[in-house]
């Protein structure tokens, strides 16, 4: 047992040891790390080109005087240094550049700008002049040593790791020592071994107005229809509006605003609440049902298009989320192009609407949403974290229920469109919160409950486990291409403009290989090691062993809280840095020179960019802590015995700790 604990301590110490080294790694023009940081003058010349800077990263010490010169090699670029009240416009071929203090007013022509490096940390410099497709992601990094926020983050992660080890091993030993003298043998169990019943709040009981609202037939359509109108307008904007991403509302709203809203609010608080309002299957569902508001039970028995839908069963071989997993991965492989090309975004959305309509015509109910929609893959995964759930109030009532209206439908409610069995729901994964079962139940036994964050912990399927691997890989990959300083990777990803198909193929191959093989491979090894550690000195007889596949799949849940928090940390700079694109494009949605609300010409300025790391680090650490907390519960279900569970969890915990450190490095290191 002690040997097993050493694993975790070693991992934590390794992470600690890595902190100062990586934090102080000399990069860019800094010649060598100095032991004593005596402030010196640093002359740095930065070349701007589509879409990056050379050097892409440079390091200075706190107190250094930085003499910065700027030049452009192709078109007019900007240079906005976070946290330094410094913005410049750089023209190709010009001697010097135009400098502006965002806090002050007006531009002045200068040949260099001098400032003193102040508060330690990582500051990004970004292009502030729209210079082409990938302009919003043109950036580099200045690190002011010592990078205290990053080090604090790594120390924090290591401390959480040590805390886990302490929580796993220490109390067990203490209790064992106390047991003989403590109380009668039939004393109640220690509170941490008895499964605690987590709180639930029946929202429909607590808020009668909500209850009345969700029981209205028009509830869902009144949410979906406006979204459908907006989607239609976005498609027009995408096809006929400005081809420049950050000037077209389809890009600014869908990829910046919607994405942020989804990942930070809708999913963690509402689960699949997006699916309740999603306009993509709107047309298909309408055609299949032939009703917008009312219910037509005949629609579900129809076998011809004239009556509604062919209502076929989705092929079994294609069910599960493998297809959405791969479609999502494919969509993400081209996402750098997708999020910067309005017409392509419109095309993809239109294709999804067409596919949904077609699937509704042929297959029963929401087969598209469950088996084809690429968003379903990660929505189903992260909906497990949501703080709401649709569940039965009293399971007893459902066992004696004769009507099974939630499954069969009634004259006043459709049967579950999501092909679920509502009264047996135990996880949020495939519940689209459409409220049909709430309406259908004659006993008023189905309701919406609020609950603690990350309450569903049961991943039981390989396809779901792989989604967890895919999502954790993608957040790291996106942090490299969209938030990182590396121009080359962006060139590869921006293949349709640059034409480096070899680089693009390499980039895609790396992401696919990592998501589908490397991360799962590491997880498999961790599972093997974990099971071995849990068994103790001698391997258990084959019959008593927990199946390795079960360990692998169940523990993959550990990547869910961590992954969601990482996605939130990733999305935060996206909106804080680009929010003026949203306000501008609201006034001029098509990029045609309109100014509806007077915000079209707002000068681009990021919001509190220098404070982003101080939110990202706590988010990642919170993700790690929740991961460990849920991991303990999962390990106790997998491996009988408290100590076995503790040892079995260690390898996966170490992997999660390593992932956290990698993400910290990408975000703030
Ligand atoms: Cu360079 Cu915008």
XYZ file of C-alpha atoms and ligand atoms in Angstrom:
671
model
C 0.000 0.000 0.000
C 2.787 2.380 0.910
C 4.553 1.580 -2.348
C 1.388 2.508 -4.182
C 1.144 5.799 -2.329
C 4.694 6.549 -3.373
C 3.526 6.527 -7.009
C 1.277 9.443 -6.405
C 3.843 11.345 -4.368
C 6.430 10.755 -7.092
C 4.075 12.098 -9.740
C 3.360 15.142 -7.627
C 7.046 15.755 -6.931
C 7.859 15.354 -10.621
C 5.228 17.951 -11.449
C 6.682 20.273 -8.811
C 10.181 19.765 -10.117
C 9.043 20.472 -13.660
C 7.555 23.819 -12.696
C 10.622 25.994 -12.294
C 12.392 24.331 -15.198
C 9.682 24.815 -17.775
C 8.701 28.158 -16.325
C 12.210 29.484 -16.714
C 13.060 27.818 -20.012
C 14.874 30.387 -22.115
C 12.981 31.109 -25.294
C 13.290 33.678 -27.999
C 16.084 36.197 -27.708
C 16.752 35.667 -24.003
C 20.306 34.260 -24.028
C 20.527 32.232 -20.796
C 18.730 32.163 -17.476
C 20.453 34.306 -14.904
C 20.614 33.345 -11.288
C 20.267 36.910 -10.067
C 17.714 38.919 -11.997
C 19.437 42.274 -12.397
C 17.218 44.453 -14.578
C 18.725 44.843 -18.028
C 17.747 46.408 -21.330
C 16.190 43.995 -23.784
C 16.051 44.880 -27.453
C 13.382 42.914 -29.212
C 12.337 43.201 -32.837
C 9.096 41.492 -33.748
C 8.127 40.704 -37.318
C 4.438 40.364 -38.062
C 3.152 38.203 -40.885
C -0.100 36.434 -41.704
C -0.844 34.895 -39.097
C 1.827 35.079 -36.458
C 4.818 36.891 -35.061
C 8.551 36.174 -35.087
C 9.649 35.611 -32.384
C 6.422 33.890 -31.433
C 7.473 33.917 -27.780
C 10.043 35.824 -25.808
C 11.028 35.874 -22.182
C 12.157 38.756 -20.015
C 12.757 39.148 -16.308
C 10.677 41.276 -14.033
C 12.081 44.801 -13.987
C 13.777 44.535 -17.403
C 13.493 47.515 -19.726
C 12.066 46.211 -23.000
C 12.832 48.201 -26.167
C 10.376 46.898 -28.696
C 10.575 47.421 -32.465
C 7.908 46.212 -34.828
C 7.775 45.532 -38.544
C 5.429 43.796 -40.943
C 6.471 41.640 -43.869
C 3.163 41.429 -45.741
C 0.040 43.446 -44.891
C -0.976 45.918 -42.179
C -1.042 44.194 -38.819
C -1.717 45.270 -35.289
C 0.099 44.553 -32.058
C -1.776 44.643 -28.785
C 0.203 43.660 -25.708
C -2.062 42.458 -22.918
C -1.753 44.251 -19.613
C 0.625 46.930 -20.895
C -1.652 49.622 -22.330
C 0.158 49.283 -25.617
C -1.251 48.935 -29.090
C 0.449 49.473 -32.424
C -0.313 49.448 -36.105
C 2.456 48.078 -38.284
C 2.619 48.815 -42.024
C 4.724 46.753 -44.397
C 7.858 48.507 -45.607
C 7.467 51.351 -43.146
C 10.265 52.509 -40.891
C 8.794 52.510 -37.433
C 5.149 52.037 -36.564
C 2.146 53.839 -35.169
C 1.689 53.560 -31.426
C -1.466 54.012 -29.425
C -2.182 53.803 -25.719
C -5.619 52.178 -25.449
C -5.998 54.034 -22.146
C -5.112 57.341 -23.840
C -5.936 58.732 -27.223
C -4.614 58.988 -30.777
C -1.761 57.345 -32.625
C 1.801 58.651 -32.728
C 4.548 57.601 -35.120
C 7.482 56.016 -33.334
C 10.443 53.784 -34.143
C 10.421 51.905 -30.879
C 8.480 51.635 -27.675
C 10.102 51.197 -24.287
C 8.406 49.727 -21.247
C 9.412 48.034 -18.024
C 8.334 44.433 -17.506
C 6.163 44.465 -14.411
C 3.934 41.800 -12.902
C 5.229 38.294 -13.716
C 3.240 35.963 -15.911
C 2.370 35.270 -19.516
C 1.063 38.102 -21.672
C -0.141 37.483 -25.181
C 0.392 39.946 -27.960
C -2.328 39.896 -30.546
C -3.061 41.387 -33.894
C -5.548 44.245 -33.585
C -6.061 45.037 -37.268
C -8.242 42.716 -39.332
C -5.620 41.259 -41.658
C -7.248 38.150 -43.106
C -9.016 34.929 -42.283
C -7.035 33.845 -39.233
C -6.631 37.351 -37.846
C -8.472 36.611 -34.579
C -5.917 33.926 -33.762
C -2.741 35.803 -34.742
C -0.817 36.001 -31.489
C 2.465 35.530 -29.666
C 3.553 35.339 -26.039
C 5.717 37.427 -23.753
C 6.654 35.735 -20.504
C 7.795 37.856 -17.599
C 9.876 35.673 -15.310
C 9.482 34.307 -12.744
C 6.152 33.040 -14.087
C 4.558 32.942 -10.652
C 0.946 32.263 -11.725
C 2.008 29.188 -13.681
C 4.171 27.909 -10.850
C 1.370 28.499 -8.395
C -0.943 26.526 -10.686
C 1.450 23.570 -10.848
C 2.038 23.663 -7.100
C -1.743 23.809 -6.643
C -2.242 20.759 -8.863
C 0.481 18.872 -7.009
C -1.088 19.821 -3.684
C -4.445 18.494 -4.833
C -2.627 15.295 -5.843
C -1.024 14.989 -2.415
C -4.369 15.771 -0.832
C -5.862 12.835 -2.695
C -3.140 10.507 -1.451
C -3.666 11.754 2.094
C -7.424 11.337 1.864
C -7.067 7.856 0.392
C -4.527 6.355 2.733
C -4.196 8.296 5.892
C -7.639 8.048 7.532
C -7.822 4.342 6.771
C -4.718 3.668 8.805
C -5.804 5.909 11.639
C -9.186 4.216 11.892
C -7.642 0.792 11.831
C -5.489 1.736 14.791
C -8.471 2.990 16.731
C -10.960 0.294 15.982
C -10.406 -2.184 18.883
C -11.073 0.381 21.638
C -13.663 2.462 19.848
C -17.268 1.792 20.712
C -19.264 -1.425 20.483
C -18.775 -3.684 17.448
C -22.232 -2.897 16.106
C -21.571 0.854 16.120
C -22.779 2.628 12.977
C -20.350 2.699 10.087
C -17.943 5.550 9.685
C -19.653 8.296 7.697
C -17.188 8.103 4.797
C -17.885 4.445 4.072
C -21.671 4.757 4.048
C -22.926 6.029 0.691
C -24.298 9.490 1.282
C -27.450 10.465 -0.489
C -26.672 13.649 -2.432
C -29.248 16.415 -2.384
C -31.961 16.870 -4.990
C -34.352 19.766 -5.339
C -37.628 19.162 -7.131
C -37.764 22.285 -9.275
C -41.301 21.758 -10.561
C -42.609 21.387 -7.031
C -40.606 24.332 -5.752
C -41.576 26.653 -8.608
C -45.229 26.113 -9.590
C -44.941 28.632 -12.436
C -42.189 26.502 -13.974
C -44.381 23.457 -13.615
C -47.223 25.218 -15.431
C -44.821 26.486 -18.092
C -43.244 23.163 -19.034
C -46.652 21.479 -19.161
C -47.862 23.883 -21.841
C -47.946 22.286 -25.282
C -46.363 25.356 -26.811
C -43.447 25.313 -24.370
C -40.817 23.804 -26.635
C -41.948 25.295 -29.930
C -41.980 28.770 -28.443
C -38.278 28.316 -27.783
C -37.350 26.513 -30.980
C -39.224 28.689 -33.466
C -37.331 31.929 -32.681
C -34.072 29.988 -32.870
C -35.106 28.630 -36.257
C -35.726 32.163 -37.505
C -32.322 33.260 -36.191
C -30.666 30.244 -37.800
C -32.291 31.092 -41.122
C -30.989 34.643 -40.896
C -27.514 33.372 -39.989
C -27.492 31.138 -43.047
C -28.304 34.148 -45.221
C -25.591 36.176 -43.484
C -23.090 33.359 -43.944
C -23.805 32.975 -47.626
C -24.272 36.612 -48.638
C -22.528 38.603 -45.933
C -18.882 39.507 -45.454
C -16.461 36.639 -46.106
C -14.320 37.875 -43.207
C -15.153 35.763 -40.186
C -14.983 38.373 -37.451
C -17.227 40.730 -39.433
C -19.972 38.185 -40.073
C -22.590 37.481 -37.458
C -22.762 33.774 -38.217
C -19.166 33.395 -37.049
C -19.221 35.834 -34.145
C -22.475 34.561 -32.689
C -22.193 30.861 -33.445
C -18.509 30.237 -32.816
C -17.798 32.838 -30.166
C -20.999 33.673 -28.315
C -22.983 30.458 -28.683
C -20.017 28.225 -27.999
C -19.132 30.182 -24.867
C -22.718 30.166 -23.631
C -23.024 26.454 -24.285
C -19.858 25.328 -22.575
C -19.886 27.665 -19.578
C -23.584 27.906 -18.756
C -25.945 25.675 -20.710
C -24.098 22.384 -20.328
C -22.896 22.617 -16.701
C -26.183 24.076 -15.467
C -28.713 22.806 -17.971
C -27.264 19.623 -19.471
C -28.759 19.190 -22.909
C -30.848 22.333 -22.539
C -29.505 23.340 -25.937
C -31.311 20.325 -27.437
C -34.565 21.773 -26.089
C -34.171 24.881 -28.242
C -32.024 23.537 -31.102
C -33.482 24.580 -34.474
C -31.599 22.004 -36.543
C -34.194 19.180 -36.328
C -37.076 21.688 -36.326
C -38.154 21.220 -39.948
C -37.730 17.457 -39.895
C -39.679 16.977 -36.690
C -42.435 19.269 -37.928
C -42.755 17.333 -41.173
C -42.758 13.978 -39.423
C -45.282 15.073 -36.806
C -47.335 17.376 -39.030
C -47.956 19.372 -35.866
C -46.103 22.282 -34.332
C -47.937 22.410 -31.039
C -50.504 19.639 -30.839
C -50.062 15.878 -30.695
C -50.986 13.451 -33.464
C -50.474 9.892 -32.187
C -50.926 8.569 -35.731
C -47.623 10.168 -36.703
C -45.732 7.576 -34.691
C -47.450 4.642 -36.334
C -47.090 6.034 -39.851
C -45.190 3.952 -42.368
C -45.293 6.291 -45.347
C -44.071 9.784 -46.029
C -47.638 10.858 -46.776
C -48.616 10.166 -43.184
C -45.464 11.644 -41.705
C -42.397 9.452 -41.571
C -41.350 5.938 -42.540
C -40.526 5.541 -38.820
C -37.828 2.950 -39.422
C -35.525 1.789 -36.689
C -32.003 3.136 -36.905
C -29.586 0.340 -37.967
C -28.242 -1.350 -34.874
C -24.703 -1.457 -36.221
C -24.648 2.334 -36.422
C -26.258 3.063 -33.089
C -24.334 4.298 -30.110
C -22.199 7.379 -30.445
C -19.368 6.080 -32.597
C -20.689 7.867 -35.660
C -21.161 11.191 -33.820
C -17.715 10.721 -32.234
C -16.021 10.399 -35.597
C -18.115 13.115 -37.238
C -17.261 15.443 -34.390
C -13.574 14.654 -34.687
C -13.774 15.231 -38.443
C -15.544 18.550 -37.948
C -12.941 19.616 -35.423
C -10.120 18.679 -37.763
C -11.219 21.430 -40.118
C -12.461 23.747 -37.402
C -9.775 26.395 -37.933
C -11.150 26.852 -41.439
C -14.734 26.398 -40.314
C -14.673 29.089 -37.622
C -13.057 31.653 -39.902
C -15.152 31.134 -43.082
C -18.760 32.332 -42.819
C -19.847 30.571 -46.012
C -18.444 27.248 -44.861
C -20.130 27.590 -41.471
C -23.419 28.295 -43.259
C -22.880 25.295 -45.500
C -22.200 22.954 -42.578
C -25.251 24.203 -40.662
C -27.431 23.876 -43.767
C -26.127 20.353 -44.316
C -27.013 19.469 -40.737
C -30.546 20.806 -41.208
C -30.878 18.822 -44.443
C -29.527 15.659 -42.832
C -31.840 16.047 -39.842
C -34.853 16.523 -42.107
C -33.952 13.503 -44.190
C -33.394 11.301 -41.150
C -36.708 12.419 -39.670
C -38.435 11.357 -42.888
C -36.954 7.871 -42.808
C -36.197 7.022 -39.184
C -38.283 7.241 -36.077
C -38.321 10.245 -33.778
C -35.032 11.910 -32.911
C -32.784 9.317 -34.517
C -30.731 12.124 -36.032
C -30.047 13.736 -32.685
C -29.099 10.455 -31.089
C -27.139 8.680 -33.775
C -25.835 11.254 -36.206
C -25.579 14.763 -34.789
C -21.866 15.410 -34.149
C -22.726 17.593 -31.182
C -24.584 14.702 -29.569
C -21.279 13.027 -28.832
C -19.894 15.633 -26.495
C -23.254 16.944 -25.376
C -24.152 13.476 -24.072
C -20.811 13.218 -22.304
C -20.813 16.574 -20.555
C -24.554 16.535 -19.822
C -23.542 14.063 -17.105
C -22.097 16.996 -15.176
C -25.271 19.077 -15.417
C -26.951 20.445 -12.345
C -30.437 19.453 -13.531
C -32.013 16.127 -14.386
C -35.366 14.750 -15.492
C -36.215 11.867 -13.181
C -39.148 10.186 -11.553
C -40.203 11.453 -8.151
C -41.027 8.094 -6.622
C -39.779 4.987 -8.447
C -42.467 2.928 -6.678
C -45.191 4.808 -8.536
C -43.568 3.906 -11.865
C -43.272 0.185 -11.067
C -46.996 -0.022 -10.459
C -47.871 2.288 -13.371
C -50.044 0.560 -15.958
C -50.227 3.265 -18.621
C -46.496 3.832 -19.199
C -47.539 7.040 -20.896
C -44.005 8.433 -20.986
C -42.995 5.494 -23.175
C -46.191 5.128 -25.170
C -47.359 8.707 -25.444
C -50.838 10.088 -24.819
C -53.255 12.326 -26.633
C -51.628 15.281 -24.902
C -47.956 14.369 -25.136
C -45.591 12.629 -27.512
C -43.820 9.476 -26.425
C -40.202 10.197 -25.534
C -38.755 11.645 -28.759
C -35.268 10.754 -27.574
C -35.958 6.998 -27.644
C -35.352 6.801 -23.914
C -37.422 5.162 -21.208
C -38.098 8.256 -19.093
C -39.232 6.546 -15.908
C -36.036 4.515 -15.819
C -33.661 7.389 -16.493
C -30.500 7.176 -14.438
C -28.228 9.424 -16.460
C -28.630 12.649 -18.373
C -26.714 11.511 -21.447
C -29.531 11.179 -23.945
C -32.289 13.237 -22.362
C -33.062 16.271 -24.491
C -35.162 17.945 -21.774
C -38.109 18.270 -24.149
C -40.591 17.870 -21.252
C -42.853 15.469 -23.155
C -42.627 12.833 -20.409
C -43.416 15.428 -17.759
C -46.583 16.229 -19.698
C -47.379 12.586 -20.409
C -47.178 11.179 -16.886
C -50.711 10.713 -15.502
C -49.287 10.471 -11.968
C -47.269 13.664 -12.200
C -44.363 11.495 -11.196
C -41.791 12.845 -13.647
C -40.102 16.073 -12.756
C -37.041 18.255 -13.192
C -34.636 18.246 -10.288
C -31.648 20.355 -9.417
C -28.663 18.423 -8.139
C -24.942 18.737 -7.372
C -22.440 19.263 -10.167
C -21.182 16.002 -11.743
C -23.855 13.751 -10.252
C -23.958 11.122 -13.024
C -20.763 9.126 -12.831
C -21.618 6.001 -14.771
C -19.872 5.583 -18.114
C -20.603 2.015 -19.188
C -19.926 2.073 -22.901
C -16.750 2.113 -24.935
C -18.044 4.745 -27.350
C -18.729 7.090 -24.448
C -15.280 6.441 -23.001
C -13.741 7.334 -26.331
C -15.654 10.579 -26.416
C -13.967 11.491 -23.144
C -10.576 10.767 -24.718
C -11.480 12.731 -27.848
C -12.646 15.773 -25.916
C -9.605 15.995 -23.655
C -7.363 15.690 -26.725
C -9.274 18.346 -28.622
C -9.099 20.922 -25.860
C -5.318 20.580 -25.867
C -5.187 20.624 -29.681
C -7.374 23.729 -29.867
C -5.282 25.453 -27.238
C -2.297 24.891 -29.523
C -3.867 26.009 -32.806
C -6.213 28.758 -31.647
C -4.646 30.066 -28.424
C -1.003 29.147 -28.962
C 1.804 31.278 -30.409
C 2.897 28.724 -33.010
C 2.502 30.166 -36.492
C 3.446 26.937 -38.231
C 0.647 24.877 -36.682
C -1.839 27.576 -37.684
C -0.460 27.506 -41.223
C -1.060 23.756 -41.327
C -4.588 24.101 -39.991
C -5.371 26.941 -42.392
C -4.866 24.639 -45.338
C -7.329 26.105 -47.843
C -5.468 29.414 -47.843
C -1.897 28.253 -47.377
C -2.139 25.017 -49.350
C 0.304 23.050 -47.193
C -1.564 19.780 -47.497
C 1.322 17.763 -46.095
C 1.348 19.859 -42.938
C -2.425 19.684 -42.708
C -2.372 15.904 -43.023
C 0.302 15.698 -40.332
C -1.708 17.948 -38.045
C -4.919 15.967 -38.520
C -3.112 12.636 -38.208
C -1.539 13.738 -34.934
C -4.871 14.795 -33.462
C -6.677 11.635 -34.575
C -3.875 9.383 -33.405
C -3.724 11.072 -30.008
C -7.485 11.072 -29.519
C -8.180 7.562 -30.771
C -5.029 5.678 -29.804
C -2.462 7.467 -27.623
C -4.714 8.756 -24.842
C -6.796 5.538 -24.763
C -3.509 3.596 -24.782
C -2.228 5.482 -21.762
C -5.599 4.970 -20.089
C -5.454 1.255 -20.797
C -2.003 0.987 -19.233
C -3.198 2.993 -16.237
C -6.167 0.623 -15.918
C -3.917 -2.433 -15.995
C -1.583 -0.936 -13.437
C -4.489 0.243 -11.284
C -6.105 -3.169 -11.212
C -2.749 -4.761 -10.423
C -2.130 -2.342 -7.548
C -5.644 -2.881 -6.244
C -5.100 -6.626 -6.101
C -2.114 -6.218 -3.797
C 0.854 -8.554 -3.659
C -0.591 -11.547 -5.480
C -2.785 -11.342 -8.578
C -6.314 -12.479 -7.843
C -7.628 -15.655 -9.479
C -9.031 -14.847 -12.909
C -12.621 -15.433 -11.794
C -12.440 -12.799 -9.046
C -10.805 -10.097 -11.127
C -12.643 -6.985 -12.147
C -12.753 -7.115 -15.965
C -10.105 -4.801 -17.356
C -12.577 -3.323 -19.822
C -14.826 -2.315 -16.959
C -11.982 -0.546 -15.168
C -11.035 1.193 -18.403
C -14.534 2.368 -19.274
C -15.735 3.298 -15.785
C -12.627 5.303 -14.913
C -12.830 7.244 -18.185
C -15.362 9.384 -16.339
C -12.434 11.013 -14.565
C -11.788 12.921 -17.775
C -15.288 14.407 -17.758
C -15.100 17.050 -14.986
C -11.508 17.791 -15.905
C -12.372 18.079 -19.591
C -15.367 20.335 -19.046
C -13.385 22.696 -16.827
C -10.573 22.722 -19.386
C -13.088 23.632 -22.105
C -14.451 26.451 -19.984
C -10.911 27.712 -19.341
C -10.263 27.510 -23.076
C -13.444 29.334 -24.068
C -12.960 32.183 -21.621
C -10.265 34.081 -23.572
C -12.192 33.422 -26.762
C -15.062 35.611 -25.622
C -13.149 38.141 -23.506
C -10.744 38.834 -26.345
C -13.305 38.858 -29.135
C -16.394 40.343 -27.537
C -16.104 43.538 -29.607
C -16.478 41.408 -32.740
C -19.845 40.338 -31.335
C -21.025 43.864 -30.519
C -19.769 45.121 -33.889
C -21.413 42.379 -35.893
C -24.719 42.808 -34.053
C -24.823 46.310 -35.524
C -23.535 45.190 -38.899
C -24.517 41.514 -39.115
C -23.645 41.035 -42.769
C -20.532 43.201 -42.824
C -22.209 45.530 -45.309
C -21.456 48.771 -43.488
C -24.718 48.974 -41.509
C -24.782 50.413 -38.026
C -28.015 49.298 -36.377
C -27.123 49.906 -32.738
C -24.228 52.303 -33.186
C -21.698 49.681 -32.120
C -20.411 48.712 -35.571
C -17.256 50.805 -35.403
C -16.255 49.951 -31.841
C -12.506 49.681 -31.729
C -11.390 46.125 -31.012
C -10.233 45.803 -27.439
C -10.032 42.673 -25.324
C -11.722 42.649 -21.948
C -9.367 42.163 -18.951
C -7.050 39.847 -20.921
C -4.296 40.034 -18.316
C -6.667 38.557 -15.706
C -7.656 35.505 -17.746
C -4.924 33.254 -16.225
C -6.220 33.991 -12.755
C -9.555 32.480 -13.736
C -8.155 29.665 -15.880
C -5.895 28.291 -13.152
C -8.643 27.963 -10.486
C -10.954 26.425 -13.117
C -8.423 23.729 -14.001
C -7.633 23.047 -10.357
C -11.315 22.811 -9.513
C -11.713 20.364 -12.408
C -8.890 18.239 -11.027
C -10.317 18.294 -7.510
C -13.808 17.280 -8.683
C -12.241 14.580 -10.843
C -10.441 13.123 -7.845
C -13.531 13.336 -5.685
C -15.667 11.456 -8.179
C -12.779 9.114 -8.933
C -12.713 7.912 -5.333
C -16.379 6.934 -5.590
C -15.863 5.102 -8.880
C -12.802 3.243 -7.581
C -14.721 2.092 -4.502
C -17.404 0.616 -6.715
C -14.815 -1.106 -8.908
C -12.447 -2.521 -6.331
C -13.855 -4.083 -3.171
C -12.206 -2.688 -0.085
C -11.146 0.775 0.780
C -7.438 0.284 0.382
C -7.744 -1.635 -2.847
C -9.829 1.187 -4.258
C -7.283 3.756 -3.140
C -4.430 1.924 -4.802
C -6.450 1.202 -7.923
C -7.205 4.867 -8.453
C -3.603 6.056 -8.289
C -2.460 5.518 -11.900
C -5.514 7.276 -13.352
C -5.130 10.094 -10.862
C -1.508 10.492 -11.934
C -2.575 10.693 -15.602
C -5.182 13.344 -14.754
C -2.569 15.304 -12.830
C -0.215 15.136 -15.820
C -2.990 16.322 -18.163
C -3.706 19.234 -15.835
C -0.049 20.256 -15.874
C 0.047 20.085 -19.683
C -3.052 22.279 -19.892
C -1.622 24.729 -17.335
C 1.491 24.944 -19.466
C -0.547 25.676 -22.591
C -2.783 28.256 -20.940
C -0.426 30.147 -18.628
C 3.064 28.594 -18.869
Cu -2.540 40.320 -38.361
Cu -4.794 40.750 -37.855
